[in-house]
Protein backbone atom coordinates (compact mmCIF):
# COMPACT_ATOMS: atom_id res chain seq x y z
CA UNK A 1 0.00 0.00 0.00
CA UNK A 2 1.54 3.33 -1.07
CA UNK A 3 -1.33 5.61 -0.06
CA UNK A 4 0.39 7.32 2.88
CA UNK A 5 3.87 7.64 4.35
CA UNK A 6 2.87 5.30 7.18
CA UNK A 7 1.60 2.71 4.70
CA UNK A 8 4.86 2.75 2.73
CA UNK A 9 6.97 2.67 5.89
CA UNK A 10 5.04 -0.37 7.19
CA UNK A 11 6.42 -2.48 4.34
CA UNK A 12 4.89 -5.25 2.30
CA UNK A 13 4.08 -8.91 2.84
CA UNK A 14 6.39 -11.50 1.33
CA UNK A 15 5.41 -14.94 0.02
CA UNK A 16 5.37 -16.33 3.59
CA UNK A 17 3.09 -13.57 4.87
CA UNK A 18 5.90 -11.81 6.74
CA UNK A 19 6.36 -8.05 6.56
CA UNK A 20 9.50 -6.75 4.85
CA UNK A 21 10.81 -3.33 4.01
CA UNK A 22 10.11 -1.96 0.54
CA UNK A 23 13.34 0.04 0.78
CA UNK A 24 15.69 -2.97 0.86
CA UNK A 25 17.86 -3.06 -2.21
CA UNK A 26 17.55 -5.98 -4.59
CA UNK A 27 20.58 -7.81 -5.95
CA UNK A 28 21.00 -5.17 -8.69
CA UNK A 29 21.00 -2.34 -6.11
CA UNK A 30 17.50 -1.07 -6.93
CA UNK A 31 15.28 -0.41 -3.90
CA UNK A 32 12.33 -2.83 -3.91
CA UNK A 33 9.82 0.05 -4.05
CA UNK A 34 11.42 1.43 -7.23
CA UNK A 35 11.61 -2.07 -8.72
CA UNK A 36 7.88 -2.68 -8.21
CA UNK A 37 7.04 0.69 -9.76
CA UNK A 38 9.21 -0.16 -12.77
CA UNK A 39 7.65 -3.64 -12.93
CA UNK A 40 4.22 -2.03 -13.39
CA UNK A 41 5.51 -0.20 -16.47
CA UNK A 42 6.70 -3.52 -17.92
CA UNK A 43 3.41 -5.25 -17.09
CA UNK A 44 1.49 -2.70 -19.13
CA UNK A 45 3.81 -3.56 -22.04
CA UNK A 46 2.94 -7.26 -21.62
CA UNK A 47 6.16 -8.23 -19.83
CA UNK A 48 6.31 -10.11 -16.53
CA UNK A 49 9.03 -9.43 -13.96
CA UNK A 50 9.70 -12.66 -12.04
CA UNK A 51 9.32 -12.26 -8.28
CA UNK A 52 7.73 -8.79 -8.43
CA UNK A 53 4.14 -7.63 -8.71
CA UNK A 54 3.99 -4.18 -10.22
CA UNK A 55 2.35 -1.32 -8.39
CA UNK A 56 0.04 0.49 -8.35
CA UNK A 57 -1.89 -2.72 -8.87
CA UNK A 58 -4.62 -2.40 -11.49
CA UNK A 59 -3.80 1.23 -12.23
CA UNK A 60 -1.65 2.92 -14.86
CA UNK A 61 2.06 2.97 -14.04
CA UNK A 62 3.77 6.03 -12.67
CA UNK A 63 5.63 8.13 -15.20
CA UNK A 64 9.43 7.91 -15.40
CA UNK A 65 9.57 11.36 -13.79
CA UNK A 66 7.41 10.23 -10.86
CA UNK A 67 9.54 7.12 -10.37
CA UNK A 68 12.66 9.30 -10.41
CA UNK A 69 11.11 11.41 -7.62
CA UNK A 70 10.57 8.26 -5.53
CA UNK A 71 14.13 7.14 -6.22
CA UNK A 72 15.49 10.56 -5.19
CA UNK A 73 13.32 10.57 -2.06
CA UNK A 74 14.75 7.19 -1.02
CA UNK A 75 18.32 8.34 -1.75
CA UNK A 76 17.74 11.40 0.48
CA UNK A 77 16.79 9.19 3.44
CA UNK A 78 12.99 9.16 2.92
CA UNK A 79 12.16 12.44 4.71
CA UNK A 80 8.59 12.69 5.91
PDB file of N, CA and C in Angstrom:
ATOM      1  N   UNK A   1       0.849  -1.177   0.000  1.00  0.00           N
ATOM      2  CA  UNK A   1       0.000   0.000   0.000  1.00  0.00           C
ATOM      3  C   UNK A   1       0.894   1.239   0.000  1.00  0.00           C
ATOM      4  N   UNK A   2       0.720   2.121  -0.969  1.00  0.00           N
ATOM      5  CA  UNK A   2       1.537   3.329  -1.070  1.00  0.00           C
ATOM      6  C   UNK A   2       0.693   4.596  -0.928  1.00  0.00           C
ATOM      7  N   UNK A   3      -0.419   4.478  -0.206  1.00  0.00           N
ATOM      8  CA  UNK A   3      -1.329   5.607  -0.058  1.00  0.00           C
ATOM      9  C   UNK A   3      -0.762   6.711   0.827  1.00  0.00           C
ATOM     10  N   UNK A   4      -0.151   6.332   1.943  1.00  0.00           N
ATOM     11  CA  UNK A   4       0.386   7.324   2.878  1.00  0.00           C
ATOM     12  C   UNK A   4       1.818   6.967   3.245  1.00  0.00           C
ATOM     13  N   UNK A   5       2.502   7.894   3.882  1.00  0.00           N
ATOM     14  CA  UNK A   5       3.871   7.644   4.346  1.00  0.00           C
ATOM     15  C   UNK A   5       3.887   6.448   5.300  1.00  0.00           C
ATOM     16  N   UNK A   6       2.938   6.400   6.216  1.00  0.00           N
ATOM     17  CA  UNK A   6       2.874   5.299   7.184  1.00  0.00           C
ATOM     18  C   UNK A   6       2.668   3.958   6.478  1.00  0.00           C
ATOM     19  N   UNK A   7       1.838   3.948   5.443  1.00  0.00           N
ATOM     20  CA  UNK A   7       1.603   2.710   4.699  1.00  0.00           C
ATOM     21  C   UNK A   7       2.886   2.226   4.033  1.00  0.00           C
ATOM     22  N   UNK A   8       3.610   3.129   3.399  1.00  0.00           N
ATOM     23  CA  UNK A   8       4.861   2.754   2.735  1.00  0.00           C
ATOM     24  C   UNK A   8       5.881   2.284   3.760  1.00  0.00           C
ATOM     25  N   UNK A   9       5.990   3.011   4.859  1.00  0.00           N
ATOM     26  CA  UNK A   9       6.967   2.665   5.889  1.00  0.00           C
ATOM     27  C   UNK A   9       6.661   1.325   6.556  1.00  0.00           C
ATOM     28  N   UNK A  10       5.400   0.901   6.544  1.00  0.00           N
ATOM     29  CA  UNK A  10       5.039  -0.366   7.190  1.00  0.00           C
ATOM     30  C   UNK A  10       5.477  -1.575   6.377  1.00  0.00           C
ATOM     31  N   UNK A  11       5.885  -1.383   5.137  1.00  0.00           N
ATOM     32  CA  UNK A  11       6.421  -2.477   4.338  1.00  0.00           C
ATOM     33  C   UNK A  11       5.364  -3.224   3.560  1.00  0.00           C
ATOM     34  N   UNK A  12       5.760  -4.406   3.117  1.00  0.00           N
ATOM     35  CA  UNK A  12       4.886  -5.254   2.302  1.00  0.00           C
ATOM     36  C   UNK A  12       5.004  -6.684   2.812  1.00  0.00           C
ATOM     37  N   UNK A  13       4.042  -7.502   2.451  1.00  0.00           N
ATOM     38  CA  UNK A  13       4.075  -8.907   2.837  1.00  0.00           C
ATOM     39  C   UNK A  13       4.824  -9.712   1.784  1.00  0.00           C
ATOM     40  N   UNK A  14       5.684 -10.617   2.253  1.00  0.00           N
ATOM     41  CA  UNK A  14       6.392 -11.502   1.334  1.00  0.00           C
ATOM     42  C   UNK A  14       5.555 -12.761   1.089  1.00  0.00           C
ATOM     43  N   UNK A  15       6.124 -13.717   0.380  1.00  0.00           N
ATOM     44  CA  UNK A  15       5.410 -14.939   0.023  1.00  0.00           C
ATOM     45  C   UNK A  15       4.997 -15.758   1.238  1.00  0.00           C
ATOM     46  N   UNK A  16       5.702 -15.606   2.363  1.00  0.00           N
ATOM     47  CA  UNK A  16       5.374 -16.334   3.589  1.00  0.00           C
ATOM     48  C   UNK A  16       4.433 -15.547   4.502  1.00  0.00           C
ATOM     49  N   UNK A  17       3.991 -14.385   4.059  1.00  0.00           N
ATOM     50  CA  UNK A  17       3.093 -13.571   4.869  1.00  0.00           C
ATOM     51  C   UNK A  17       3.793 -12.719   5.908  1.00  0.00           C
ATOM     52  N   UNK A  18       5.120 -12.626   5.809  1.00  0.00           N
ATOM     53  CA  UNK A  18       5.902 -11.809   6.741  1.00  0.00           C
ATOM     54  C   UNK A  18       6.103 -10.415   6.159  1.00  0.00           C
ATOM     55  N   UNK A  19       6.110  -9.413   7.022  1.00  0.00           N
ATOM     56  CA  UNK A  19       6.361  -8.046   6.558  1.00  0.00           C
ATOM     57  C   UNK A  19       7.835  -7.866   6.248  1.00  0.00           C
ATOM     58  N   UNK A  20       8.124  -7.098   5.193  1.00  0.00           N
ATOM     59  CA  UNK A  20       9.502  -6.753   4.849  1.00  0.00           C
ATOM     60  C   UNK A  20       9.524  -5.319   4.340  1.00  0.00           C
ATOM     61  N   UNK A  21      10.663  -4.706   4.447  1.00  0.00           N
ATOM     62  CA  UNK A  21      10.815  -3.327   4.013  1.00  0.00           C
ATOM     63  C   UNK A  21      10.767  -3.232   2.492  1.00  0.00           C
ATOM     64  N   UNK A  22      10.124  -2.203   1.990  1.00  0.00           N
ATOM     65  CA  UNK A  22      10.113  -1.958   0.538  1.00  0.00           C
ATOM     66  C   UNK A  22      11.315  -1.117   0.119  1.00  0.00           C
ATOM     67  N   UNK A  23      12.164  -0.778   1.096  1.00  0.00           N
ATOM     68  CA  UNK A  23      13.338   0.037   0.785  1.00  0.00           C
ATOM     69  C   UNK A  23      14.609  -0.796   0.650  1.00  0.00           C
ATOM     70  N   UNK A  24      14.538  -2.080   0.992  1.00  0.00           N
ATOM     71  CA  UNK A  24      15.691  -2.970   0.864  1.00  0.00           C
ATOM     72  C   UNK A  24      16.086  -3.044  -0.603  1.00  0.00           C
ATOM     73  N   UNK A  25      17.381  -2.995  -0.834  1.00  0.00           N
ATOM     74  CA  UNK A  25      17.861  -3.057  -2.214  1.00  0.00           C
ATOM     75  C   UNK A  25      17.882  -4.498  -2.700  1.00  0.00           C
ATOM     76  N   UNK A  26      17.489  -4.675  -3.948  1.00  0.00           N
ATOM     77  CA  UNK A  26      17.547  -5.979  -4.593  1.00  0.00           C
ATOM     78  C   UNK A  26      18.976  -6.256  -5.031  1.00  0.00           C
ATOM     79  N   UNK A  27      19.214  -7.410  -5.586  1.00  0.00           N
ATOM     80  CA  UNK A  27      20.582  -7.805  -5.953  1.00  0.00           C
ATOM     81  C   UNK A  27      21.238  -6.838  -6.938  1.00  0.00           C
ATOM     82  N   UNK A  28      20.429  -6.141  -7.743  1.00  0.00           N
ATOM     83  CA  UNK A  28      21.000  -5.171  -8.692  1.00  0.00           C
ATOM     84  C   UNK A  28      21.168  -3.775  -8.093  1.00  0.00           C
ATOM     85  N   UNK A  29      20.837  -3.620  -6.792  1.00  0.00           N
ATOM     86  CA  UNK A  29      20.998  -2.337  -6.110  1.00  0.00           C
ATOM     87  C   UNK A  29      19.773  -1.436  -6.144  1.00  0.00           C
ATOM     88  N   UNK A  30      18.726  -1.863  -6.833  1.00  0.00           N
ATOM     89  CA  UNK A  30      17.495  -1.075  -6.928  1.00  0.00           C
ATOM     90  C   UNK A  30      16.646  -1.296  -5.686  1.00  0.00           C
ATOM     91  N   UNK A  31      16.190  -0.224  -5.029  1.00  0.00           N
ATOM     92  CA  UNK A  31      15.277  -0.412  -3.899  1.00  0.00           C
ATOM     93  C   UNK A  31      14.007  -1.138  -4.367  1.00  0.00           C
ATOM     94  N   UNK A  32      13.513  -2.048  -3.536  1.00  0.00           N
ATOM     95  CA  UNK A  32      12.328  -2.834  -3.910  1.00  0.00           C
ATOM     96  C   UNK A  32      11.175  -1.942  -4.360  1.00  0.00           C
ATOM     97  N   UNK A  33      10.929  -0.827  -3.684  1.00  0.00           N
ATOM     98  CA  UNK A  33       9.824   0.054  -4.052  1.00  0.00           C
ATOM     99  C   UNK A  33       9.979   0.547  -5.487  1.00  0.00           C
ATOM    100  N   UNK A  34      11.168   0.958  -5.865  1.00  0.00           N
ATOM    101  CA  UNK A  34      11.415   1.427  -7.232  1.00  0.00           C
ATOM    102  C   UNK A  34      11.231   0.268  -8.214  1.00  0.00           C
ATOM    103  N   UNK A  35      11.717  -0.908  -7.846  1.00  0.00           N
ATOM    104  CA  UNK A  35      11.606  -2.075  -8.721  1.00  0.00           C
ATOM    105  C   UNK A  35      10.149  -2.433  -8.996  1.00  0.00           C
ATOM    106  N   UNK A  36       9.282  -2.338  -7.976  1.00  0.00           N
ATOM    107  CA  UNK A  36       7.883  -2.684  -8.215  1.00  0.00           C
ATOM    108  C   UNK A  36       7.166  -1.606  -9.041  1.00  0.00           C
ATOM    109  N   UNK A  37       7.604  -0.366  -8.910  1.00  0.00           N
ATOM    110  CA  UNK A  37       7.039   0.691  -9.760  1.00  0.00           C
ATOM    111  C   UNK A  37       7.462   0.491 -11.215  1.00  0.00           C
ATOM    112  N   UNK A  38       8.719   0.118 -11.421  1.00  0.00           N
ATOM    113  CA  UNK A  38       9.208  -0.165 -12.773  1.00  0.00           C
ATOM    114  C   UNK A  38       8.557  -1.424 -13.341  1.00  0.00           C
ATOM    115  N   UNK A  39       8.300  -2.404 -12.484  1.00  0.00           N
ATOM    116  CA  UNK A  39       7.650  -3.642 -12.933  1.00  0.00           C
ATOM    117  C   UNK A  39       6.258  -3.346 -13.486  1.00  0.00           C
ATOM    118  N   UNK A  40       5.559  -2.387 -12.901  1.00  0.00           N
ATOM    119  CA  UNK A  40       4.222  -2.033 -13.392  1.00  0.00           C
ATOM    120  C   UNK A  40       4.306  -1.489 -14.811  1.00  0.00           C
ATOM    121  N   UNK A  41       5.342  -0.699 -15.107  1.00  0.00           N
ATOM    122  CA  UNK A  41       5.512  -0.201 -16.473  1.00  0.00           C
ATOM    123  C   UNK A  41       5.673  -1.366 -17.442  1.00  0.00           C
ATOM    124  N   UNK A  42       6.471  -2.354 -17.063  1.00  0.00           N
ATOM    125  CA  UNK A  42       6.700  -3.516 -17.922  1.00  0.00           C
ATOM    126  C   UNK A  42       5.432  -4.343 -18.088  1.00  0.00           C
ATOM    127  N   UNK A  43       4.655  -4.476 -17.010  1.00  0.00           N
ATOM    128  CA  UNK A  43       3.412  -5.248 -17.091  1.00  0.00           C
ATOM    129  C   UNK A  43       2.457  -4.642 -18.112  1.00  0.00           C
ATOM    130  N   UNK A  44       2.391  -3.335 -18.166  1.00  0.00           N
ATOM    131  CA  UNK A  44       1.487  -2.701 -19.130  1.00  0.00           C
ATOM    132  C   UNK A  44       1.976  -2.880 -20.563  1.00  0.00           C
ATOM    133  N   UNK A  45       3.248  -3.245 -20.722  1.00  0.00           N
ATOM    134  CA  UNK A  45       3.805  -3.564 -22.040  1.00  0.00           C
ATOM    135  C   UNK A  45       3.739  -5.062 -22.323  1.00  0.00           C
ATOM    136  N   UNK A  46       3.102  -5.829 -21.421  1.00  0.00           N
ATOM    137  CA  UNK A  46       2.945  -7.257 -21.617  1.00  0.00           C
ATOM    138  C   UNK A  46       4.090  -8.104 -21.102  1.00  0.00           C
ATOM    139  N   UNK A  47       5.029  -7.493 -20.383  1.00  0.00           N
ATOM    140  CA  UNK A  47       6.165  -8.230 -19.826  1.00  0.00           C
ATOM    141  C   UNK A  47       5.901  -8.570 -18.363  1.00  0.00           C
ATOM    142  N   UNK A  48       6.427  -9.699 -17.934  1.00  0.00           N
ATOM    143  CA  UNK A  48       6.312 -10.109 -16.533  1.00  0.00           C
ATOM    144  C   UNK A  48       7.699 -10.041 -15.901  1.00  0.00           C
ATOM    145  N   UNK A  49       7.777  -9.489 -14.703  1.00  0.00           N
ATOM    146  CA  UNK A  49       9.031  -9.426 -13.962  1.00  0.00           C
ATOM    147  C   UNK A  49       8.960 -10.509 -12.881  1.00  0.00           C
ATOM    148  N   UNK A  50       9.750 -11.569 -13.024  1.00  0.00           N
ATOM    149  CA  UNK A  50       9.697 -12.656 -12.039  1.00  0.00           C
ATOM    150  C   UNK A  50       9.969 -12.160 -10.615  1.00  0.00           C
ATOM    151  N   UNK A  51       9.125 -12.586  -9.686  1.00  0.00           N
ATOM    152  CA  UNK A  51       9.325 -12.264  -8.283  1.00  0.00           C
ATOM    153  C   UNK A  51       8.800 -10.905  -7.856  1.00  0.00           C
ATOM    154  N   UNK A  52       8.251 -10.122  -8.782  1.00  0.00           N
ATOM    155  CA  UNK A  52       7.725  -8.794  -8.429  1.00  0.00           C
ATOM    156  C   UNK A  52       6.336  -8.611  -9.008  1.00  0.00           C
ATOM    157  N   UNK A  53       5.457  -8.037  -8.224  1.00  0.00           N
ATOM    158  CA  UNK A  53       4.136  -7.633  -8.714  1.00  0.00           C
ATOM    159  C   UNK A  53       4.162  -6.115  -8.804  1.00  0.00           C
ATOM    160  N   UNK A  54       3.928  -5.621  -9.998  1.00  0.00           N
ATOM    161  CA  UNK A  54       3.993  -4.184 -10.224  1.00  0.00           C
ATOM    162  C   UNK A  54       2.919  -3.415  -9.485  1.00  0.00           C
ATOM    163  N   UNK A  55       3.272  -2.217  -9.085  1.00  0.00           N
ATOM    164  CA  UNK A  55       2.348  -1.321  -8.391  1.00  0.00           C
ATOM    165  C   UNK A  55       2.364   0.031  -9.076  1.00  0.00           C
ATOM    166  N   UNK A  56       1.288   0.770  -9.049  1.00  0.00           N
ATOM    167  CA  UNK A  56       0.038   0.490  -8.351  1.00  0.00           C
ATOM    168  C   UNK A  56      -0.780  -0.581  -9.082  1.00  0.00           C
ATOM    169  N   UNK A  57      -1.178  -1.572  -8.343  1.00  0.00           N
ATOM    170  CA  UNK A  57      -1.891  -2.723  -8.871  1.00  0.00           C
ATOM    171  C   UNK A  57      -3.202  -2.292  -9.526  1.00  0.00           C
ATOM    172  N   UNK A  58      -3.382  -2.685 -10.777  1.00  0.00           N
ATOM    173  CA  UNK A  58      -4.624  -2.397 -11.486  1.00  0.00           C
ATOM    174  C   UNK A  58      -4.767  -0.974 -11.991  1.00  0.00           C
ATOM    175  N   UNK A  59      -3.757  -0.165 -11.793  1.00  0.00           N
ATOM    176  CA  UNK A  59      -3.804   1.229 -12.230  1.00  0.00           C
ATOM    177  C   UNK A  59      -2.680   1.484 -13.228  1.00  0.00           C
ATOM    178  N   UNK A  60      -2.750   2.599 -13.950  1.00  0.00           N
ATOM    179  CA  UNK A  60      -1.653   2.921 -14.858  1.00  0.00           C
ATOM    180  C   UNK A  60      -0.347   3.104 -14.082  1.00  0.00           C
ATOM    181  N   UNK A  61       0.770   2.803 -14.725  1.00  0.00           N
ATOM    182  CA  UNK A  61       2.059   2.967 -14.044  1.00  0.00           C
ATOM    183  C   UNK A  61       2.383   4.439 -13.823  1.00  0.00           C
ATOM    184  N   UNK A  62       3.266   4.686 -12.859  1.00  0.00           N
ATOM    185  CA  UNK A  62       3.775   6.033 -12.665  1.00  0.00           C
ATOM    186  C   UNK A  62       4.660   6.391 -13.855  1.00  0.00           C
ATOM    187  N   UNK A  63       4.769   7.668 -14.114  1.00  0.00           N
ATOM    188  CA  UNK A  63       5.632   8.131 -15.198  1.00  0.00           C
ATOM    189  C   UNK A  63       7.096   7.980 -14.780  1.00  0.00           C
ATOM    190  N   UNK A  64       8.010   7.958 -15.753  1.00  0.00           N
ATOM    191  CA  UNK A  64       9.433   7.911 -15.400  1.00  0.00           C
ATOM    192  C   UNK A  64       9.842   9.050 -14.461  1.00  0.00           C
ATOM    193  N   UNK A  65       9.253  10.217 -14.655  1.00  0.00           N
ATOM    194  CA  UNK A  65       9.571  11.359 -13.787  1.00  0.00           C
ATOM    195  C   UNK A  65       9.102  11.112 -12.354  1.00  0.00           C
ATOM    196  N   UNK A  66       7.924  10.529 -12.198  1.00  0.00           N
ATOM    197  CA  UNK A  66       7.415  10.230 -10.862  1.00  0.00           C
ATOM    198  C   UNK A  66       8.268   9.164 -10.176  1.00  0.00           C
ATOM    199  N   UNK A  67       8.685   8.163 -10.935  1.00  0.00           N
ATOM    200  CA  UNK A  67       9.538   7.120 -10.371  1.00  0.00           C
ATOM    201  C   UNK A  67      10.882   7.714  -9.962  1.00  0.00           C
ATOM    202  N   UNK A  68      11.401   8.641 -10.755  1.00  0.00           N
ATOM    203  CA  UNK A  68      12.664   9.300 -10.408  1.00  0.00           C
ATOM    204  C   UNK A  68      12.516  10.089  -9.105  1.00  0.00           C
ATOM    205  N   UNK A  69      11.361  10.708  -8.889  1.00  0.00           N
ATOM    206  CA  UNK A  69      11.112  11.412  -7.625  1.00  0.00           C
ATOM    207  C   UNK A  69      11.159  10.449  -6.439  1.00  0.00           C
ATOM    208  N   UNK A  70      10.555   9.276  -6.597  1.00  0.00           N
ATOM    209  CA  UNK A  70      10.573   8.264  -5.534  1.00  0.00           C
ATOM    210  C   UNK A  70      12.003   7.814  -5.277  1.00  0.00           C
ATOM    211  N   UNK A  71      12.739   7.571  -6.350  1.00  0.00           N
ATOM    212  CA  UNK A  71      14.131   7.141  -6.216  1.00  0.00           C
ATOM    213  C   UNK A  71      14.966   8.201  -5.503  1.00  0.00           C
ATOM    214  N   UNK A  72      14.767   9.461  -5.841  1.00  0.00           N
ATOM    215  CA  UNK A  72      15.486  10.561  -5.190  1.00  0.00           C
ATOM    216  C   UNK A  72      15.091  10.670  -3.718  1.00  0.00           C
ATOM    217  N   UNK A  73      13.813  10.512  -3.439  1.00  0.00           N
ATOM    218  CA  UNK A  73      13.320  10.572  -2.058  1.00  0.00           C
ATOM    219  C   UNK A  73      13.983   9.489  -1.207  1.00  0.00           C
ATOM    220  N   UNK A  74      14.090   8.278  -1.749  1.00  0.00           N
ATOM    221  CA  UNK A  74      14.746   7.189  -1.023  1.00  0.00           C
ATOM    222  C   UNK A  74      16.218   7.511  -0.802  1.00  0.00           C
ATOM    223  N   UNK A  75      16.885   8.001  -1.844  1.00  0.00           N
ATOM    224  CA  UNK A  75      18.315   8.338  -1.752  1.00  0.00           C
ATOM    225  C   UNK A  75      18.577   9.432  -0.715  1.00  0.00           C
ATOM    226  N   UNK A  76      17.595  10.302  -0.483  1.00  0.00           N
ATOM    227  CA  UNK A  76      17.736  11.399   0.483  1.00  0.00           C
ATOM    228  C   UNK A  76      17.365  10.960   1.892  1.00  0.00           C
ATOM    229  N   UNK A  77      17.100   9.687   2.100  1.00  0.00           N
ATOM    230  CA  UNK A  77      16.788   9.193   3.438  1.00  0.00           C
ATOM    231  C   UNK A  77      15.312   9.135   3.766  1.00  0.00           C
ATOM    232  N   UNK A  78      14.455   9.273   2.773  1.00  0.00           N
ATOM    233  CA  UNK A  78      12.990   9.165   2.924  1.00  0.00           C
ATOM    234  C   UNK A  78      12.423  10.173   3.929  1.00  0.00           C
ATOM    235  N   UNK A  79      12.727  11.460   3.775  1.00  0.00           N
ATOM    236  CA  UNK A  79      12.163  12.440   4.714  1.00  0.00           C
ATOM    237  C   UNK A  79      10.642  12.444   4.655  1.00  0.00           C
ATOM    238  N   UNK A  80      10.048  12.686   5.815  1.00  0.00           N
ATOM    239  CA  UNK A  80       8.590  12.692   5.906  1.00  0.00           C
ATOM    240  C   UNK A  80       8.022  14.000   5.475  1.00  0.00           C
TER     241      UNK A  80
END
